Amino acid sequence: MPSVPGIYAWWGRFGALPGISGPRHPTAPVQLLYVGIAPSGATSAATLRSRVVGDHIRGTTGSSTLRRSLAALLTEQQGWKSRWTTRPVLVNKDELALSDWMAQTLHVSWAEHAEPWTVESDVIAELEPPLNQAENKAHPLHGFVADARRRWREAAKAAGR
């Protein structure tokens, strides 16, 4: 993963996420789940490497929208536990379990782009990734994902700190 600006896409096996289906990859037997960018603007120092590896792969549900959506969709099935900080997060052992699930289930691809924030909304509109919430309200699964995230947030608040 290069330390340059760009756009990245997360792909998963069909059926990996309950209730979620995304566009099929043109050559591989996987479906598109999420699209992200790094950096998010001209003043950010983020790179593809810092965002994908630092926030999504080695990060936590506190630092990654992708991880929060995955946790919200998989917690019940996997039996994971959450807690509340300033937002819902998985407990430490289940953060590790989510990382393992991602490593076994997901693939990431990327393309370098000098100013990815200038094309993010167009890319999301064109590719229709089901887990993206921002810039994607018209997606048929937006409400399904938003509801899962709401339920997960409420369960984390009920579980306390």
Coordinates of N, CA, C and O in Angstrom, one line a residue:
M1 N 0.9 -1.2 0.0 CA 0.0 0.0 0.0 C 0.9 1.2 0.0 O 1.7 1.4 0.9
P2 N 0.8 2.1 -1.0 CA 1.7 3.2 -1.1 C 1.3 4.4 -0.2 O 0.1 4.5 0.2
S3 N 2.2 5.2 0.2 CA 2.0 6.4 1.0 C 1.8 7.6 0.1 O 2.6 8.5 0.1
V4 N 0.7 7.5 -0.7 CA 0.3 8.6 -1.6 C -1.2 8.9 -1.5 O -1.9 8.0 -0.9
P5 N -1.6 10.0 -2.1 CA -3.1 10.2 -2.1 C -3.8 9.3 -3.0 O -3.2 8.8 -4.0
G6 N -5.1 9.0 -2.7 CA -5.8 8.2 -3.7 C -7.2 7.7 -3.2 O -7.7 8.2 -2.2
I7 N -7.7 6.8 -3.9 CA -9.1 6.2 -3.6 C -8.9 4.8 -3.4 O -8.1 4.1 -4.1
Y8 N -9.6 4.2 -2.4 CA -9.5 2.8 -2.2 C -10.9 2.2 -2.1 O -11.9 2.8 -1.8
A9 N -10.9 0.9 -2.4 CA -12.2 0.1 -2.4 C -12.0 -1.2 -1.6 O -11.0 -1.9 -1.8
W10 N -13.0 -1.5 -0.8 CA -13.0 -2.7 0.0 C -14.0 -3.6 -0.7 O -15.2 -3.2 -1.0
W11 N -13.6 -4.9 -0.9 CA -14.4 -5.9 -1.6 C -14.6 -7.1 -0.6 O -13.7 -7.4 0.1
G12 N -15.7 -7.8 -0.7 CA -15.9 -8.9 0.2 C -16.6 -10.1 -0.6 O -17.2 -9.8 -1.6
R13 N -16.5 -11.2 0.0 CA -17.2 -12.4 -0.6 C -18.7 -12.2 -0.6 O -19.2 -11.6 0.4
F14 N -19.4 -12.7 -1.5 CA -20.8 -12.7 -1.6 C -21.4 -13.4 -0.3 O -20.9 -14.5 0.0
G15 N -22.3 -12.8 0.3 CA -22.9 -13.4 1.5 C -22.2 -13.2 2.8 O -22.6 -13.7 3.9
A16 N -21.0 -12.5 2.8 CA -20.2 -12.3 4.0 C -20.9 -11.4 5.0 O -20.7 -11.6 6.2
L17 N -21.7 -10.5 4.5 CA -22.4 -9.6 5.4 C -23.9 -9.8 5.3 O -24.4 -9.7 4.2
P18 N -24.6 -10.1 6.4 CA -26.0 -10.4 6.3 C -26.8 -9.2 5.8 O -26.6 -8.1 6.2
G19 N -27.6 -9.4 4.7 CA -28.4 -8.4 4.2 C -27.8 -7.4 3.2 O -28.4 -6.5 2.7
I20 N -26.5 -7.6 3.0 CA -25.7 -6.7 2.1 C -25.3 -7.3 0.8 O -24.8 -8.4 0.8
S21 N -25.6 -6.6 -0.3 CA -25.1 -7.0 -1.6 C -24.6 -5.7 -2.3 O -25.2 -4.7 -2.2
G22 N -23.5 -5.9 -3.0 CA -22.9 -4.7 -3.7 C -22.6 -5.1 -5.1 O -22.7 -6.3 -5.5
P23 N -22.1 -4.1 -5.8 CA -21.7 -4.4 -7.2 C -20.6 -5.5 -7.4 O -19.7 -5.5 -6.6
R24 N -20.8 -6.3 -8.3 CA -19.8 -7.4 -8.6 C -18.5 -6.8 -9.2 O -18.6 -5.9 -10.0
H25 N -17.4 -7.3 -8.7 CA -16.1 -7.0 -9.3 C -16.1 -7.5 -10.7 O -16.6 -8.5 -11.0
P26 N -15.5 -6.7 -11.7 CA -15.5 -7.1 -13.1 C -14.8 -8.4 -13.4 O -15.1 -9.1 -14.3
T27 N -13.8 -8.8 -12.5 CA -13.0 -10.1 -12.9 C -12.9 -11.0 -11.7 O -12.5 -12.2 -11.9
A28 N -13.2 -10.6 -10.5 CA -13.0 -11.5 -9.3 C -14.3 -11.8 -8.7 O -15.3 -11.0 -8.8
P29 N -14.4 -12.9 -8.0 CA -15.7 -13.3 -7.4 C -16.0 -12.6 -6.0 O -16.2 -13.3 -5.0
V30 N -16.0 -11.3 -6.1 CA -16.2 -10.5 -4.9 C -17.2 -9.3 -5.2 O -17.3 -9.0 -6.4
Q31 N -17.7 -8.7 -4.2 CA -18.6 -7.6 -4.4 C -18.0 -6.3 -3.7 O -17.4 -6.4 -2.7
L32 N -18.3 -5.2 -4.2 CA -17.9 -3.9 -3.7 C -18.7 -3.6 -2.4 O -19.9 -3.7 -2.4
L33 N -18.0 -3.2 -1.3 CA -18.7 -2.9 -0.1 C -18.5 -1.5 0.3 O -19.4 -0.8 0.8
Y34 N -17.3 -0.9 0.1 CA -17.0 0.5 0.7 C -16.0 1.1 -0.2 O -15.0 0.5 -0.6
V35 N -16.1 2.4 -0.3 CA -15.1 3.2 -1.0 C -14.7 4.4 -0.1 O -15.5 5.0 0.6
G36 N -13.4 4.6 -0.1 CA -12.8 5.7 0.8 C -11.8 6.5 0.0 O -11.3 6.1 -1.0
I37 N -11.4 7.6 0.6 CA -10.3 8.4 0.0 C -9.3 8.8 1.1 O -9.6 8.8 2.3
A38 N -8.1 9.2 0.6 CA -7.1 9.7 1.5 C -6.2 10.6 0.7 O -5.7 10.1 -0.4
P39 N -6.0 11.8 1.0 CA -6.6 12.5 2.2 C -8.0 13.0 1.9 O -8.5 12.9 0.8
S40 N -8.7 13.6 2.9 CA -10.0 14.0 2.7 C -10.1 15.5 2.3 O -11.2 16.0 2.0
G41 N -8.9 16.1 2.2 CA -8.9 17.5 1.7 C -7.4 18.0 1.6 O -6.5 17.3 1.9
A42 N -7.3 19.2 1.1 CA -6.0 19.7 0.7 C -5.1 19.9 2.0 O -3.8 19.8 1.9
T43 N -5.6 20.1 3.1 CA -4.8 20.3 4.3 C -4.5 19.0 5.1 O -3.8 19.1 6.1
S44 N -5.1 17.9 4.7 CA -4.9 16.6 5.4 C -3.6 16.0 5.0 O -3.2 16.1 3.8
A45 N -2.9 15.3 5.9 CA -1.6 14.6 5.6 C -1.8 13.1 5.4 O -0.9 12.4 5.2
A46 N -3.1 12.7 5.4 CA -3.4 11.3 5.3 C -3.0 10.8 3.9 O -3.0 11.5 2.9
T47 N -2.6 9.5 3.8 CA -2.2 8.8 2.6 C -3.0 7.5 2.5 O -3.7 7.1 3.5
L48 N -3.0 6.9 1.4 CA -3.7 5.6 1.3 C -3.2 4.6 2.4 O -4.0 4.0 3.0
R49 N -1.9 4.6 2.6 CA -1.3 3.7 3.6 C -1.8 4.1 5.0 O -2.2 3.2 5.8
S50 N -1.7 5.3 5.4 CA -2.1 5.7 6.7 C -3.6 5.4 7.0 O -4.0 5.0 8.0
R51 N -4.4 5.7 5.9 CA -5.9 5.5 6.1 C -6.2 4.0 6.1 O -6.9 3.5 7.0
V52 N -5.8 3.3 5.1 CA -6.2 1.8 5.0 C -5.5 1.0 6.1 O -6.2 0.2 6.8
V53 N -4.2 1.1 6.2 CA -3.5 0.3 7.2 C -3.7 0.8 8.6 O -4.1 0.1 9.5
G54 N -3.5 2.1 8.8 CA -3.6 2.7 10.1 C -5.0 2.7 10.7 O -5.1 2.4 11.9
D55 N -5.9 3.2 9.9 CA -7.3 3.3 10.5 C -8.2 2.1 10.3 O -8.9 1.7 11.2
H56 N -8.1 1.5 9.1 CA -9.0 0.3 8.8 C -8.5 -1.0 9.2 O -9.1 -1.8 9.9
I57 N -7.2 -1.3 8.9 CA -6.7 -2.6 9.2 C -6.2 -2.7 10.6 O -6.5 -3.6 11.4
R58 N -5.4 -1.8 11.1 CA -4.8 -1.8 12.4 C -5.6 -0.9 13.4 O -5.2 -0.8 14.6
G59 N -6.6 -0.2 12.9 CA -7.3 0.8 13.7 C -8.4 0.1 14.6 O -8.4 -1.1 14.8
T60 N -9.3 0.9 15.0 CA -10.4 0.5 15.9 C -11.7 1.0 15.3 O -11.7 1.8 14.4
T61 N -12.8 0.5 15.8 CA -14.1 1.0 15.4 C -14.2 2.5 15.7 O -15.1 3.2 15.2
G62 N -13.4 3.0 16.7 CA -13.4 4.4 17.0 C -12.8 5.3 15.9 O -13.1 6.5 15.8
S63 N -12.0 4.7 15.1 CA -11.2 5.5 14.1 C -11.6 5.2 12.6 O -11.1 5.8 11.7
S64 N -12.6 4.3 12.4 CA -12.9 3.9 11.1 C -14.4 3.7 10.9 O -15.0 2.9 11.5
T65 N -14.9 4.5 10.0 CA -16.3 4.3 9.6 C -16.6 2.9 9.0 O -17.6 2.3 9.3
L66 N -15.7 2.4 8.2 CA -15.8 1.1 7.7 C -16.0 0.1 8.8 O -16.9 -0.8 8.8
R67 N -15.1 0.1 9.8 CA -15.1 -0.8 10.9 C -16.4 -0.7 11.7 O -17.0 -1.7 12.2
R68 N -16.9 0.6 11.9 CA -18.2 0.7 12.6 C -19.3 0.1 11.9 O -20.2 -0.6 12.5
S69 N -19.4 0.2 10.5 CA -20.4 -0.4 9.8 C -20.3 -1.9 9.8 O -21.3 -2.6 10.0
L70 N -19.1 -2.4 9.7 CA -18.9 -3.9 9.8 C -19.3 -4.4 11.2 O -20.0 -5.4 11.3
A71 N -18.9 -3.7 12.2 CA -19.3 -4.1 13.6 C -20.8 -4.1 13.8 O -21.4 -5.0 14.3
A72 N -21.4 -3.1 13.3 CA -22.9 -3.0 13.4 C -23.6 -4.1 12.7 O -24.6 -4.6 13.2
L73 N -23.1 -4.5 11.6 CA -23.7 -5.6 10.8 C -23.4 -7.0 11.3 O -24.2 -7.9 11.1
L74 N -22.3 -7.1 12.0 CA -21.8 -8.5 12.3 C -21.9 -8.8 13.8 O -21.7 -9.9 14.2
T75 N -22.1 -7.8 14.7 CA -22.0 -8.0 16.1 C -22.9 -9.1 16.6 O -22.5 -10.0 17.4
E76 N -24.2 -9.1 16.2 CA -25.1 -10.1 16.6 C -24.7 -11.5 16.2 O -24.7 -12.4 16.9
Q77 N -24.4 -11.6 14.9 CA -23.9 -12.9 14.3 C -22.7 -13.4 15.0 O -22.6 -14.6 15.3
Q78 N -21.7 -12.6 15.3 CA -20.4 -13.0 15.8 C -20.4 -13.0 17.4 O -19.5 -13.5 17.9
G79 N -21.4 -12.4 18.0 CA -21.5 -12.4 19.5 C -20.5 -11.4 20.1 O -20.1 -11.6 21.2
W80 N -20.2 -10.4 19.3 CA -19.2 -9.4 19.8 C -19.9 -8.5 20.8 O -21.1 -8.3 20.8
K81 N -19.1 -7.9 21.7 CA -19.5 -7.0 22.7 C -19.0 -5.6 22.4 O -17.9 -5.4 21.9
S82 N -19.8 -4.6 22.8 CA -19.4 -3.2 22.6 C -19.5 -2.4 23.8 O -20.1 -2.9 24.8
R83 N -18.9 -1.2 23.8 CA -19.0 -0.3 24.9 C -19.1 1.1 24.3 O -18.9 1.3 23.1
W84 N -19.4 2.1 25.2 CA -19.6 3.4 24.8 C -18.4 4.3 25.2 O -18.0 4.2 26.4
T85 N -17.8 5.1 24.3 CA -16.9 6.1 24.7 C -17.5 7.4 24.3 O -18.5 7.8 24.9
T86 N -17.0 8.0 23.3 CA -17.7 9.1 22.7 C -18.6 8.6 21.5 O -19.3 9.4 20.9
R87 N -18.4 7.4 21.2 CA -19.2 6.7 20.2 C -19.1 5.2 20.5 O -18.3 4.8 21.4
P88 N -19.8 4.3 19.8 CA -19.7 2.9 20.1 C -18.4 2.4 19.6 O -17.9 2.8 18.5
V89 N -17.8 1.5 20.4 CA -16.6 0.8 20.0 C -16.7 -0.7 20.5 O -17.4 -1.0 21.4
L90 N -16.1 -1.6 19.8 CA -16.0 -3.0 20.2 C -15.0 -3.0 21.4 O -14.1 -2.3 21.5
V91 N -15.3 -4.0 22.3 CA -14.3 -4.3 23.3 C -13.0 -4.8 22.7 O -13.0 -5.3 21.5
N92 N -11.9 -4.7 23.3 CA -10.6 -4.9 22.7 C -10.5 -6.3 22.0 O -10.0 -6.4 20.9
K93 N -10.9 -7.3 22.7 CA -10.8 -8.7 22.1 C -11.6 -8.8 20.8 O -11.3 -9.5 19.9
D94 N -12.7 -8.1 20.8 CA -13.6 -8.1 19.6 C -13.1 -7.2 18.5 O -13.4 -7.5 17.3
E95 N -12.4 -6.2 18.8 CA -11.7 -5.4 17.8 C -10.7 -6.3 17.1 O -10.6 -6.3 15.8
L96 N -10.0 -7.1 17.8 CA -9.1 -8.1 17.2 C -9.8 -9.1 16.4 O -9.4 -9.5 15.3
A97 N -11.0 -9.6 16.9 CA -11.8 -10.5 16.1 C -12.3 -9.9 14.8 O -12.3 -10.5 13.7
L98 N -12.7 -8.6 14.8 CA -13.1 -7.9 13.6 C -11.9 -7.8 12.6 O -12.1 -8.1 11.4
S99 N -10.7 -7.5 13.1 CA -9.5 -7.5 12.3 C -9.3 -8.8 11.6 O -9.0 -8.9 10.4
D100 N -9.4 -9.9 12.4 CA -9.2 -11.2 11.8 C -10.3 -11.5 10.7 O -10.0 -12.0 9.7
W101 N -11.6 -11.1 11.0 CA -12.6 -11.3 10.1 C -12.3 -10.6 8.8 O -12.5 -11.1 7.7
M102 N -11.9 -9.3 8.9 CA -11.6 -8.5 7.7 C -10.4 -9.2 6.9 O -10.5 -9.3 5.7
A103 N -9.4 -9.7 7.6 CA -8.2 -10.3 6.9 C -8.7 -11.5 6.2 O -8.1 -11.8 5.1
Q104 N -9.6 -12.3 6.7 CA -10.0 -13.5 6.1 C -11.1 -13.3 5.0 O -11.3 -14.2 4.2
T105 N -11.8 -12.2 5.1 CA -13.0 -12.0 4.2 C -12.9 -10.9 3.2 O -13.5 -11.0 2.1
L106 N -12.1 -9.9 3.5 CA -12.1 -8.7 2.6 C -10.8 -8.6 1.8 O -9.8 -9.1 2.2
H107 N -10.9 -7.8 0.7 CA -9.8 -7.5 -0.1 C -9.9 -6.0 -0.4 O -11.0 -5.4 -0.4
V108 N -8.7 -5.4 -0.6 CA -8.7 -3.9 -0.8 C -8.0 -3.6 -2.1 O -7.0 -4.3 -2.4
S109 N -8.5 -2.7 -2.9 CA -7.8 -2.2 -4.1 C -7.7 -0.7 -4.0 O -8.4 -0.1 -3.2
W110 N -6.9 -0.1 -4.8 CA -6.7 1.3 -4.7 C -6.2 1.9 -6.0 O -5.7 1.2 -6.9
A111 N -6.4 3.2 -6.2 CA -5.9 3.9 -7.3 C -5.3 5.2 -6.8 O -5.9 5.9 -6.0
E112 N -4.2 5.6 -7.3 CA -3.6 6.9 -6.9 C -4.4 8.0 -7.6 O -4.8 7.9 -8.7
H113 N -4.6 9.1 -6.8 CA -5.3 10.3 -7.3 C -4.8 11.4 -6.5 O -4.9 11.4 -5.3
A114 N -4.3 12.5 -7.1 CA -3.7 13.6 -6.4 C -4.6 14.4 -5.5 O -4.2 14.8 -4.5
E115 N -5.9 14.4 -5.9 CA -6.9 15.2 -5.2 C -8.2 14.4 -5.1 O -9.2 14.7 -5.6
P116 N -8.2 13.3 -4.3 CA -9.3 12.4 -4.3 C -10.6 13.0 -3.8 O -11.7 12.6 -4.2
W117 N -10.5 14.0 -2.9 CA -11.7 14.7 -2.4 C -12.5 15.4 -3.5 O -13.7 15.6 -3.3
T118 N -11.9 15.6 -4.6 CA -12.6 16.3 -5.8 C -13.5 15.3 -6.5 O -14.3 15.8 -7.3
V119 N -13.3 14.0 -6.4 CA -14.0 13.0 -7.1 C -14.8 12.0 -6.2 O -15.5 11.2 -6.8
E120 N -14.7 12.1 -4.9 CA -15.3 11.2 -4.0 C -16.8 11.0 -4.3 O -17.2 9.9 -4.4
S121 N -17.5 12.1 -4.3 CA -19.0 11.9 -4.4 C -19.3 11.3 -5.8 O -20.3 10.5 -5.9
D122 N -18.6 11.6 -6.8 CA -18.9 11.1 -8.2 C -18.5 9.6 -8.2 O -19.3 8.8 -8.8
V123 N -17.5 9.2 -7.5 CA -17.1 7.7 -7.5 C -18.1 7.0 -6.7 O -18.6 5.9 -7.2
I124 N -18.6 7.5 -5.6 CA -19.6 6.8 -4.8 C -20.9 6.7 -5.6 O -21.5 5.6 -5.6
A125 N -21.3 7.8 -6.3 CA -22.5 7.7 -7.1 C -22.4 6.7 -8.2 O -23.4 6.0 -8.5
E126 N -21.3 6.6 -8.8 CA -21.1 5.7 -9.9 C -21.0 4.3 -9.5 O -21.6 3.4 -10.1
L127 N -20.2 4.0 -8.4 CA -20.0 2.6 -8.0 C -21.0 2.0 -7.1 O -21.1 0.8 -6.9
E128 N -21.7 2.9 -6.3 CA -22.8 2.5 -5.4 C -22.3 1.5 -4.4 O -22.9 0.4 -4.2
P129 N -21.3 1.8 -3.6 CA -20.9 0.9 -2.5 C -21.9 0.9 -1.3 O -22.3 2.0 -0.9
P130 N -22.4 -0.3 -0.9 CA -23.5 -0.3 0.0 C -23.2 0.2 1.5 O -24.1 0.6 2.2
L131 N -21.9 0.1 1.9 CA -21.6 0.5 3.3 C -21.3 2.0 3.4 O -21.3 2.5 4.6
N132 N -21.1 2.7 2.3 CA -20.9 4.2 2.5 C -22.2 4.8 2.9 O -23.2 4.6 2.3
Q133 N -22.1 5.7 3.9 CA -23.3 6.4 4.4 C -23.2 7.8 3.8 O -24.2 8.3 3.3
A134 N -22.1 8.5 3.9 CA -22.0 9.9 3.4 C -22.0 9.8 1.9 O -21.5 8.9 1.3
E135 N -22.6 10.8 1.3 CA -22.7 10.9 -0.2 C -23.4 9.8 -0.8 O -23.2 9.5 -2.0
N136 N -24.2 9.0 -0.1 CA -24.8 7.8 -0.6 C -26.2 7.6 -0.1 O -26.7 6.4 -0.1
K137 N -26.9 8.6 0.3 CA -28.3 8.5 0.8 C -29.3 7.8 -0.1 O -30.3 7.2 0.3
A138 N -29.1 7.9 -1.4 CA -30.0 7.3 -2.4 C -29.8 5.8 -2.5 O -30.7 5.2 -3.2
H139 N -28.8 5.3 -2.0 CA -28.5 3.8 -2.1 C -29.7 3.0 -1.5 O -30.1 3.4 -0.4
P140 N -30.1 2.0 -2.1 CA -31.2 1.2 -1.5 C -30.9 0.6 -0.2 O -31.9 0.3 0.6
L141 N -29.7 0.4 0.2 CA -29.3 -0.2 1.5 C -28.9 0.8 2.5 O -28.5 0.5 3.6
H142 N -29.0 2.1 2.1 CA -28.5 3.1 3.1 C -29.3 3.0 4.4 O -28.7 3.0 5.5
G143 N -30.6 2.9 4.3 CA -31.4 2.8 5.6 C -31.1 1.5 6.4 O -31.1 1.6 7.6
F144 N -30.9 0.4 5.7 CA -30.6 -0.8 6.3 C -29.3 -0.7 7.1 O -29.2 -1.1 8.3
V145 N -28.3 -0.1 6.5 CA -27.0 0.1 7.2 C -27.1 1.1 8.3 O -26.6 0.9 9.5
A146 N -27.8 2.2 8.1 CA -28.0 3.2 9.1 C -28.8 2.7 10.3 O -28.4 3.0 11.4
D147 N -29.8 1.8 10.1 CA -30.5 1.2 11.1 C -29.6 0.3 12.0 O -29.7 0.2 13.2
A148 N -28.8 -0.5 11.3 CA -27.9 -1.4 12.0 C -26.9 -0.6 12.9 O -26.6 -1.0 14.0
R149 N -26.4 0.5 12.3 CA -25.5 1.3 13.1 C -26.2 2.0 14.3 O -25.7 2.1 15.4
R150 N -27.5 2.4 14.1 CA -28.3 2.9 15.2 C -28.5 1.9 16.3 O -28.3 2.2 17.5
R151 N -28.9 0.7 16.0 CA -29.1 -0.4 16.9 C -27.8 -0.7 17.7 O -27.8 -0.9 18.9
W152 N -26.7 -0.7 17.0 CA -25.4 -1.0 17.6 C -25.0 0.1 18.6 O -24.5 -0.1 19.7
R153 N -25.2 1.4 18.1 CA -24.9 2.5 19.0 C -25.8 2.5 20.3 O -25.3 2.7 21.4
E154 N -27.1 2.1 20.2 CA -27.9 2.1 21.3 C -27.5 0.9 22.3 O -27.5 1.1 23.5
A155 N -27.1 -0.2 21.7 CA -26.6 -1.3 22.5 C -25.3 -1.0 23.3 O -25.2 -1.3 24.4
A156 N -24.5 -0.2 22.6 CA -23.2 0.2 23.2 C -23.5 1.1 24.4 O -22.9 1.0 25.5
K157 N -24.4 2.0 24.2 CA -24.8 3.0 25.3 C -25.4 2.2 26.4 O -25.1 2.5 27.6
A158 N -26.3 1.2 26.1 CA -26.9 0.4 27.2 C -25.9 -0.4 28.0 O -26.0 -0.6 29.2
A159 N -24.8 -0.8 27.3 CA -23.8 -1.6 27.9 C -22.9 -0.7 28.8 O -22.3 -1.2 29.8
G160 N -22.9 0.6 28.6 CA -22.2 1.5 29.4 C -20.7 1.6 29.0 O -20.3 1.2 28.0
R161 N -20.0 2.2 29.9 CA -18.6 2.5 29.6 C -17.8 1.3 30.2 O -16.7 1.1 30.1

